[in-house]
Amino acid sequence: MGSEDRALRGRWKVLLGGFLLSLMGGVAYAWGVFVVPMMERFGWSRYGATLPFTFFMLVFAFFMVPAGHWQDKKGPSKVAPVGAILFLIAYILSGLVDRFPNPWWLVLSYGFLGGLACALTYSCVAPVARKWFPDKPGLAVSLAVMGFGLAAIFFAPLKARFLIPAYGIESTFLIIGILTSGISLLASRLLKNPPQNWSFYEQCLQSGQCKTVEVRAELAPSQVVGKRLFWELWFIFFLVSTGGFVSLSLISSYGQEVLGLNPLFASLAISVFAGVNGLGRPLAGYLGDRFGILFTMIGAYVLQGLTLVLFGELVLSQVRLYVASAMVGFGYAVNLALFPTLVALCFGIKHLGANYGLVFTAFGVAALVSGIGSWMFDLTGSFTPAFVFSGLMALLGAGLSFLVKRAYRLY
């Protein structure tokens, strides 16, 4: 068996490494379980208790650009371990919050260092998966990034029901830090780029297997930001992400205040969202490979948009709340699963880490403005304006995706 054949047979372990890295990044993403315990323990406001996570999201999103650039130059096997070690440092320092009981201590430790660690590890996931799987890029990338969406389902209950009650906030940070760093280091050993002069992509093109995902051009980040297509893709990502963030922040409250559900059953809607967001990503990748990336995105965005616009009219029971959460979650899954593949299609694979990082800044901006939903509710006393706003954002994303598909003749 030749070296290329061995590489081809072993490429699936790269997806396992990517999945584990994204799963560990998602552990940090499940911050909500710390909010109430910190308010009770340190007397912080809800704003103060959520501030570290806000900074985490901003640092994570905006440092994806330099992290992706470094990954493109040095490779995932050198960049991901740095992020893994930085996770441990971030969590150890966060565990000292009893000695420095101020939200800004966690902003620096969890928010800045943790966000930077997440950017370093997550920036390695999509590019390496895309390079190894030119024949099924959507499915491969979506499987690799699936862990980020699934992490909250498993680790939020672990923190809330076992670790924090049994060991306290400080020790929970330490335990999670050791777990996250250790698994991330193990996953890093599974990540490597294909061998030099690997001919599998050319074989795919010649056989017709990769025709629908053939790269249009190899562009450096400095060239990408000057392209109108880049800004159109950035705006689509921003629109759909903003709609998802705004609606996600209100779904549980809607279940309690409008449907009269108890907090447990209302919060299950968030679990449904998270589950579909995670498990729906491989389906999104398969559909993208089978029917086209933008075709799949348009369909998912329309479904998400109509669900949110009609939320107040349609969601009148517990079951309907869960169904609507699943539909919104699938739109979110499609957005995060297919965009790395779309960026590779438009701007190439060589600089995919940095180029996708540039597009991913839209996610950070969306997180920053997501509070507009709560502001609309406070202003009107109704959930409807915020849900309609979220739905219109998704429908605008679908419309712009359709125009991009036609203008650039993208698959």
Short mmCIF file of C-alpha atoms in Angstrom, two decimals:
data_model
loop_
_atom_site.label_atom_id
_atom_site.label_comp_id
_atom_site.label_asym_id
_atom_site.label_seq_id
_atom_site.Cartn_x
_atom_site.Cartn_y
_atom_site.Cartn_z
CA MET A 1 0.00 0.00 0.00
CA GLY A 2 1.42 3.39 -1.03
CA SER A 3 1.79 6.38 1.26
CA GLU A 4 -1.13 8.16 -0.41
CA ASP A 5 -3.38 5.14 0.09
CA ARG A 6 -2.40 4.93 3.75
CA ALA A 7 -3.07 8.63 4.15
CA LEU A 8 -6.47 8.25 2.51
CA ARG A 9 -7.44 5.36 4.78
CA GLY A 10 -6.35 7.25 7.89
CA ARG A 11 -8.00 10.57 7.14
CA TRP A 12 -11.07 9.85 9.28
CA LYS A 13 -9.03 10.16 12.48
CA VAL A 14 -8.44 13.79 11.51
CA LEU A 15 -12.19 14.35 11.79
CA LEU A 16 -12.13 12.75 15.24
CA GLY A 17 -9.41 15.18 16.28
CA GLY A 18 -11.40 18.11 14.91
CA PHE A 19 -14.57 16.94 16.65
CA LEU A 20 -12.80 16.66 20.02
CA LEU A 21 -11.23 20.10 19.64
CA SER A 22 -14.55 21.71 18.80
CA LEU A 23 -16.22 19.82 21.65
CA MET A 24 -13.70 21.22 24.14
CA GLY A 25 -14.23 24.71 22.76
CA GLY A 26 -17.94 24.23 23.30
CA VAL A 27 -17.33 23.37 26.96
CA ALA A 28 -16.19 26.94 27.51
CA TYR A 29 -19.21 28.10 25.53
CA ALA A 30 -21.57 26.62 28.16
CA TRP A 31 -21.15 29.54 30.56
CA GLY A 32 -24.78 30.03 31.57
CA VAL A 33 -24.65 27.55 34.47
CA PHE A 34 -22.17 29.80 36.31
CA VAL A 35 -24.36 32.92 36.21
CA VAL A 36 -26.75 32.30 39.13
CA PRO A 37 -24.14 30.69 41.43
CA MET A 38 -21.85 33.69 40.94
CA MET A 39 -24.68 36.14 41.57
CA GLU A 40 -25.46 34.33 44.82
CA ARG A 41 -21.83 33.77 45.90
CA PHE A 42 -20.33 37.16 45.09
CA GLY A 43 -23.39 39.42 44.95
CA TRP A 44 -22.81 40.32 41.30
CA SER A 45 -25.50 41.61 38.99
CA ARG A 46 -26.65 39.44 36.11
CA TYR A 47 -24.80 41.79 33.76
CA GLY A 48 -21.57 41.35 35.73
CA ALA A 49 -21.95 37.58 35.82
CA THR A 50 -22.44 37.38 32.04
CA LEU A 51 -19.71 39.89 31.16
CA PRO A 52 -16.88 37.28 31.03
CA PHE A 53 -18.81 35.24 28.47
CA THR A 54 -19.50 38.34 26.37
CA PHE A 55 -15.76 39.02 26.22
CA PHE A 56 -15.08 35.35 25.53
CA MET A 57 -17.30 35.49 22.44
CA LEU A 58 -15.75 38.71 21.16
CA VAL A 59 -12.15 37.55 21.65
CA PHE A 60 -12.96 34.14 20.17
CA ALA A 61 -14.54 35.64 17.05
CA PHE A 62 -12.00 38.37 16.33
CA PHE A 63 -8.88 36.36 17.14
CA MET A 64 -9.98 33.73 14.63
CA VAL A 65 -8.28 35.90 11.99
CA PRO A 66 -4.69 35.87 13.39
CA ALA A 67 -5.18 32.32 14.71
CA GLY A 68 -6.31 31.17 11.27
CA HIS A 69 -3.39 32.94 9.63
CA TRP A 70 -0.96 31.21 11.99
CA GLN A 71 -2.63 27.87 11.33
CA ASP A 72 -2.31 28.40 7.58
CA LYS A 73 1.44 29.05 7.95
CA LYS A 74 2.46 26.54 10.63
CA GLY A 75 -0.20 23.84 10.43
CA PRO A 76 -2.74 22.58 12.98
CA SER A 77 -0.35 20.27 14.85
CA LYS A 78 1.65 23.29 16.05
CA VAL A 79 -1.14 25.78 16.69
CA ALA A 80 -3.76 23.61 18.40
CA PRO A 81 -1.48 22.51 21.32
CA VAL A 82 -0.81 26.16 22.16
CA GLY A 83 -4.54 26.70 22.46
CA ALA A 84 -4.87 23.57 24.60
CA ILE A 85 -2.25 24.79 27.08
CA LEU A 86 -3.79 28.26 27.10
CA PHE A 87 -7.13 26.70 28.06
CA LEU A 88 -5.51 25.22 31.18
CA ILE A 89 -3.96 28.57 32.15
CA ALA A 90 -7.27 30.36 31.59
CA TYR A 91 -9.22 27.93 33.77
CA ILE A 92 -6.61 27.84 36.55
CA LEU A 93 -6.66 31.63 36.75
CA SER A 94 -10.45 31.64 36.65
CA GLY A 95 -10.41 29.28 39.62
CA LEU A 96 -8.79 32.06 41.68
CA VAL A 97 -11.99 34.11 41.50
CA ASP A 98 -12.51 33.67 45.26
CA ARG A 99 -9.28 35.62 45.81
CA PHE A 100 -10.19 38.25 43.22
CA PRO A 101 -14.02 38.38 43.45
CA ASN A 102 -14.58 40.83 40.64
CA PRO A 103 -16.14 40.16 37.21
CA TRP A 104 -13.17 41.79 35.53
CA TRP A 105 -10.86 39.08 36.87
CA LEU A 106 -12.91 36.55 34.90
CA VAL A 107 -13.04 38.90 31.92
CA LEU A 108 -9.24 38.71 31.77
CA SER A 109 -8.88 34.99 32.57
CA TYR A 110 -11.96 33.31 31.13
CA GLY A 111 -12.93 36.00 28.63
CA PHE A 112 -9.61 37.01 27.11
CA LEU A 113 -7.35 33.97 27.65
CA GLY A 114 -10.18 31.46 27.21
CA GLY A 115 -11.45 33.20 24.08
CA LEU A 116 -7.94 33.26 22.65
CA ALA A 117 -7.49 29.54 23.42
CA CYS A 118 -10.77 28.75 21.71
CA ALA A 119 -9.77 30.75 18.63
CA LEU A 120 -6.46 28.90 18.39
CA THR A 121 -8.03 25.44 18.62
CA TYR A 122 -11.18 26.10 16.59
CA SER A 123 -9.27 27.78 13.75
CA CYS A 124 -7.55 24.45 13.10
CA VAL A 125 -10.72 22.38 12.72
CA ALA A 126 -12.35 23.37 9.42
CA PRO A 127 -9.23 23.93 7.24
CA VAL A 128 -7.67 20.54 7.93
CA ALA A 129 -11.00 18.73 7.43
CA ARG A 130 -11.54 20.51 4.12
CA LYS A 131 -8.07 19.61 2.86
CA TRP A 132 -8.48 15.91 3.60
CA PHE A 133 -11.99 15.58 2.13
CA PRO A 134 -12.23 17.31 -1.26
CA ASP A 135 -14.75 14.64 -2.29
CA LYS A 136 -17.22 15.38 0.54
CA PRO A 137 -16.19 18.72 2.08
CA GLY A 138 -19.55 19.72 3.52
CA LEU A 139 -20.02 16.48 5.41
CA ALA A 140 -16.41 16.39 6.64
CA VAL A 141 -16.31 19.96 7.92
CA SER A 142 -19.73 19.66 9.55
CA LEU A 143 -18.72 16.45 11.37
CA ALA A 144 -15.56 18.14 12.62
CA VAL A 145 -17.32 21.25 13.95
CA MET A 146 -20.29 19.29 15.34
CA GLY A 147 -18.73 19.12 18.80
CA PHE A 148 -19.09 22.85 19.37
CA GLY A 149 -22.84 22.61 19.04
CA LEU A 150 -23.17 19.47 21.16
CA ALA A 151 -20.96 20.45 24.10
CA ALA A 152 -23.59 22.41 26.00
CA ILE A 153 -25.98 19.43 26.01
CA PHE A 154 -23.51 17.27 27.92
CA PHE A 155 -21.38 19.67 29.90
CA ALA A 156 -23.93 22.24 31.06
CA PRO A 157 -25.83 19.60 33.10
CA LEU A 158 -22.51 18.15 34.33
CA LYS A 159 -21.46 21.54 35.67
CA ALA A 160 -24.86 22.56 37.02
CA ARG A 161 -26.00 19.30 38.66
CA PHE A 162 -22.76 17.73 39.80
CA LEU A 163 -19.55 19.75 39.67
CA ILE A 164 -20.68 23.12 41.03
CA PRO A 165 -22.87 21.69 43.86
CA ALA A 166 -20.22 19.12 44.83
CA TYR A 167 -16.96 21.03 44.38
CA GLY A 168 -17.87 24.70 44.16
CA ILE A 169 -17.16 27.28 41.48
CA GLU A 170 -13.39 27.43 41.93
CA SER A 171 -12.74 23.67 41.77
CA THR A 172 -15.15 23.31 38.87
CA PHE A 173 -12.98 25.69 36.86
CA LEU A 174 -9.91 23.60 37.69
CA ILE A 175 -11.57 20.28 36.81
CA ILE A 176 -12.94 21.60 33.54
CA GLY A 177 -9.54 23.12 32.74
CA ILE A 178 -7.70 19.82 33.19
CA LEU A 179 -10.33 17.97 31.15
CA THR A 180 -10.41 20.54 28.35
CA SER A 181 -6.66 20.91 28.08
CA GLY A 182 -5.95 17.17 28.26
CA ILE A 183 -8.47 16.17 25.59
CA SER A 184 -7.45 19.12 23.39
CA LEU A 185 -3.80 18.05 23.55
CA LEU A 186 -4.80 14.50 22.62
CA ALA A 187 -6.93 15.77 19.74
CA SER A 188 -4.07 17.95 18.52
CA ARG A 189 -1.98 14.83 17.91
CA LEU A 190 -4.62 13.61 15.44
CA LEU A 191 -4.53 16.78 13.36
CA LYS A 192 -2.14 17.11 10.44
CA ASN A 193 -2.35 18.34 6.89
CA PRO A 194 -2.26 15.93 3.92
CA PRO A 195 1.23 15.02 2.67
CA GLN A 196 2.97 17.29 0.17
CA ASN A 197 1.97 16.77 -3.46
CA TRP A 198 -1.03 14.68 -2.42
CA SER A 199 -2.80 13.93 -5.68
CA PHE A 200 -6.21 12.84 -4.37
CA TYR A 201 -7.83 16.20 -5.16
CA GLU A 202 -6.67 16.09 -8.78
CA GLN A 203 -7.93 12.50 -9.03
CA CYS A 204 -11.31 13.67 -7.77
CA LEU A 205 -11.45 16.44 -10.35
CA GLN A 206 -10.55 14.07 -13.16
CA SER A 207 -13.18 11.56 -12.06
CA GLY A 208 -15.84 14.26 -11.67
CA GLN A 209 -16.29 13.59 -7.93
CA CYS A 210 -15.19 17.09 -6.89
CA LYS A 211 -16.59 19.06 -9.78
CA THR A 212 -19.26 20.76 -7.71
CA VAL A 213 -16.81 21.96 -5.05
CA GLU A 214 -13.95 23.01 -7.30
CA VAL A 215 -12.19 26.03 -5.81
CA ARG A 216 -12.83 29.22 -7.78
CA ALA A 217 -9.58 31.01 -6.83
CA GLU A 218 -6.79 30.93 -4.24
CA LEU A 219 -6.83 34.37 -2.60
CA ALA A 220 -4.86 35.76 0.32
CA PRO A 221 -6.75 37.60 3.09
CA SER A 222 -5.53 40.97 1.81
CA GLN A 223 -7.14 40.18 -1.53
CA VAL A 224 -10.32 38.73 -0.05
CA VAL A 225 -11.32 41.85 1.91
CA GLY A 226 -11.30 43.83 -1.32
CA LYS A 227 -13.86 41.55 -2.94
CA ARG A 228 -17.56 42.43 -2.96
CA LEU A 229 -18.35 38.74 -2.56
CA PHE A 230 -16.55 38.66 0.79
CA TRP A 231 -18.69 41.44 2.21
CA GLU A 232 -21.85 39.81 0.89
CA LEU A 233 -20.92 36.55 2.61
CA TRP A 234 -19.98 38.43 5.79
CA PHE A 235 -23.36 40.15 5.84
CA ILE A 236 -25.25 36.86 5.30
CA PHE A 237 -23.37 35.30 8.22
CA PHE A 238 -24.12 38.36 10.36
CA LEU A 239 -27.83 38.44 9.52
CA VAL A 240 -28.53 34.80 10.25
CA SER A 241 -26.30 34.70 13.35
CA THR A 242 -27.96 37.80 14.80
CA GLY A 243 -31.40 36.35 14.25
CA GLY A 244 -30.33 33.15 15.96
CA PHE A 245 -28.76 34.92 18.93
CA VAL A 246 -31.75 37.21 19.50
CA SER A 247 -34.32 34.42 19.33
CA LEU A 248 -32.23 32.02 21.45
CA SER A 249 -32.07 34.54 24.28
CA LEU A 250 -35.89 34.72 24.45
CA ILE A 251 -37.18 31.21 23.72
CA SER A 252 -36.99 29.93 27.31
CA SER A 253 -38.60 33.10 28.71
CA TYR A 254 -41.38 32.81 26.14
CA GLY A 255 -42.10 29.27 27.33
CA GLN A 256 -42.41 30.43 30.93
CA GLU A 257 -44.23 33.73 30.54
CA VAL A 258 -46.51 33.05 27.55
CA LEU A 259 -47.07 29.28 27.67
CA GLY A 260 -46.93 29.02 31.46
CA LEU A 261 -44.32 26.24 31.51
CA ASN A 262 -42.18 25.63 34.57
CA PRO A 263 -38.52 26.63 34.19
CA LEU A 264 -37.34 23.04 33.58
CA PHE A 265 -39.70 22.36 30.66
CA ALA A 266 -39.12 25.84 29.25
CA SER A 267 -35.35 25.36 29.35
CA LEU A 268 -35.71 22.07 27.46
CA ALA A 269 -36.43 24.19 24.41
CA ILE A 270 -32.84 25.41 24.60
CA SER A 271 -31.66 21.80 24.84
CA VAL A 272 -33.67 20.98 21.72
CA PHE A 273 -32.07 23.95 19.96
CA ALA A 274 -28.59 22.86 21.04
CA GLY A 275 -29.18 19.25 20.06
CA VAL A 276 -30.38 20.11 16.56
CA ASN A 277 -27.62 22.71 16.23
CA GLY A 278 -25.05 20.00 16.94
CA LEU A 279 -26.55 16.87 15.42
CA GLY A 280 -28.01 18.77 12.49
CA ARG A 281 -24.59 19.81 11.20
CA PRO A 282 -23.72 16.48 9.50
CA LEU A 283 -27.15 16.55 7.84
CA ALA A 284 -26.45 20.10 6.69
CA GLY A 285 -23.08 18.99 5.32
CA TYR A 286 -24.62 16.04 3.48
CA LEU A 287 -27.34 18.22 1.97
CA GLY A 288 -24.75 20.81 0.97
CA ASP A 289 -22.65 18.19 -0.84
CA ARG A 290 -25.71 16.57 -2.41
CA PHE A 291 -27.83 19.56 -3.45
CA GLY A 292 -25.49 22.54 -3.23
CA ILE A 293 -24.21 24.73 -0.42
CA LEU A 294 -26.24 27.85 -1.16
CA PHE A 295 -29.38 25.91 -2.06
CA THR A 296 -29.26 24.25 1.36
CA MET A 297 -28.55 27.54 3.11
CA ILE A 298 -31.45 29.31 1.40
CA GLY A 299 -33.90 26.56 2.35
CA ALA A 300 -32.77 26.50 5.98
CA TYR A 301 -32.82 30.28 6.31
CA VAL A 302 -36.34 30.52 4.88
CA LEU A 303 -37.52 27.83 7.30
CA GLN A 304 -35.88 29.62 10.23
CA GLY A 305 -37.18 33.02 9.14
CA LEU A 306 -40.80 31.95 8.69
CA THR A 307 -40.75 30.09 11.99
CA LEU A 308 -39.61 33.21 13.83
CA VAL A 309 -41.87 35.68 12.02
CA LEU A 310 -44.89 33.49 12.81
CA PHE A 311 -43.63 32.44 16.27
CA GLY A 312 -46.35 34.23 18.23
CA GLU A 313 -49.10 32.88 15.98
CA LEU A 314 -47.90 29.28 15.76
CA VAL A 315 -46.17 28.48 19.04
CA LEU A 316 -49.14 27.99 21.36
CA SER A 317 -48.13 24.78 23.13
CA GLN A 318 -45.13 23.04 24.66
CA VAL A 319 -44.73 20.67 21.71
CA ARG A 320 -44.83 23.52 19.21
CA LEU A 321 -42.21 25.37 21.24
CA TYR A 322 -39.85 22.41 20.88
CA VAL A 323 -40.59 22.06 17.16
CA ALA A 324 -39.93 25.76 16.58
CA SER A 325 -36.69 25.54 18.59
CA ALA A 326 -35.59 22.64 16.40
CA MET A 327 -36.27 24.61 13.21
CA VAL A 328 -34.32 27.61 14.47
CA GLY A 329 -31.53 25.28 15.63
CA PHE A 330 -31.26 23.70 12.21
CA GLY A 331 -30.85 27.11 10.56
CA TYR A 332 -28.05 27.81 13.01
CA ALA A 333 -26.49 24.42 12.25
CA VAL A 334 -26.52 25.09 8.51
CA ASN A 335 -24.95 28.51 9.01
CA LEU A 336 -22.01 27.26 11.07
CA ALA A 337 -21.54 23.96 9.22
CA LEU A 338 -21.53 25.17 5.62
CA PHE A 339 -19.83 28.55 5.76
CA PRO A 340 -16.27 27.15 6.00
CA THR A 341 -16.94 25.08 2.87
CA LEU A 342 -18.47 28.08 1.11
CA VAL A 343 -15.47 30.26 1.96
CA ALA A 344 -13.15 27.56 0.62
CA LEU A 345 -15.18 27.34 -2.57
CA CYS A 346 -15.01 31.09 -3.15
CA PHE A 347 -11.52 31.98 -1.91
CA GLY A 348 -9.50 28.76 -1.83
CA ILE A 349 -8.00 26.35 0.67
CA LYS A 350 -4.46 27.66 1.12
CA HIS A 351 -5.57 30.59 3.32
CA LEU A 352 -8.84 29.08 4.54
CA GLY A 353 -8.00 29.54 8.23
CA ALA A 354 -7.50 33.30 7.94
CA ASN A 355 -10.21 33.84 5.32
CA TYR A 356 -12.84 31.98 7.32
CA GLY A 357 -11.65 33.89 10.37
CA LEU A 358 -12.42 37.13 8.56
CA VAL A 359 -15.95 35.96 7.80
CA PHE A 360 -16.33 34.62 11.34
CA THR A 361 -15.93 38.13 12.78
CA ALA A 362 -19.58 38.53 11.76
CA PHE A 363 -20.41 36.01 14.48
CA GLY A 364 -18.71 38.20 17.08
CA VAL A 365 -20.56 41.32 15.94
CA ALA A 366 -23.83 39.36 16.02
CA ALA A 367 -23.13 38.29 19.61
CA LEU A 368 -22.42 41.91 20.52
CA VAL A 369 -25.79 43.18 19.25
CA SER A 370 -27.83 40.19 20.42
CA GLY A 371 -29.10 42.16 23.42
CA ILE A 372 -31.43 44.01 21.07
CA GLY A 373 -34.02 41.28 21.66
CA SER A 374 -34.20 41.96 25.39
CA TRP A 375 -34.30 45.69 24.65
CA MET A 376 -37.29 45.21 22.33
CA PHE A 377 -39.09 43.18 24.98
CA ASP A 378 -38.43 45.79 27.68
CA LEU A 379 -39.66 48.52 25.32
CA THR A 380 -42.84 46.82 24.11
CA GLY A 381 -43.65 44.25 26.79
CA SER A 382 -44.11 41.68 24.02
CA PHE A 383 -41.98 38.92 22.53
CA THR A 384 -43.44 39.38 19.06
CA PRO A 385 -41.32 42.34 17.83
CA ALA A 386 -38.07 40.56 18.75
CA PHE A 387 -39.08 37.29 17.09
CA VAL A 388 -40.31 39.10 13.97
CA PHE A 389 -37.04 41.03 13.85
CA SER A 390 -35.09 37.78 14.13
CA GLY A 391 -37.14 36.17 11.39
CA LEU A 392 -36.70 39.09 9.04
CA MET A 393 -32.94 38.92 9.56
CA ALA A 394 -32.95 35.25 8.52
CA LEU A 395 -35.18 35.96 5.51
CA LEU A 396 -32.88 38.78 4.44
CA GLY A 397 -30.01 36.32 4.71
CA ALA A 398 -31.91 33.90 2.48
CA GLY A 399 -32.63 36.62 -0.08
CA LEU A 400 -29.02 37.77 -0.19
CA SER A 401 -27.88 34.14 -0.50
CA PHE A 402 -30.15 33.73 -3.52
CA LEU A 403 -28.73 36.87 -5.16
CA VAL A 404 -25.15 35.68 -4.48
CA LYS A 405 -25.95 32.27 -5.94
CA ARG A 406 -27.27 33.82 -9.14
CA ALA A 407 -24.65 36.57 -9.48
CA TYR A 408 -21.64 34.31 -9.01
CA ARG A 409 -23.17 31.06 -10.29
CA LEU A 410 -22.17 29.29 -7.12
CA TYR A 411 -23.20 25.72 -6.44
#
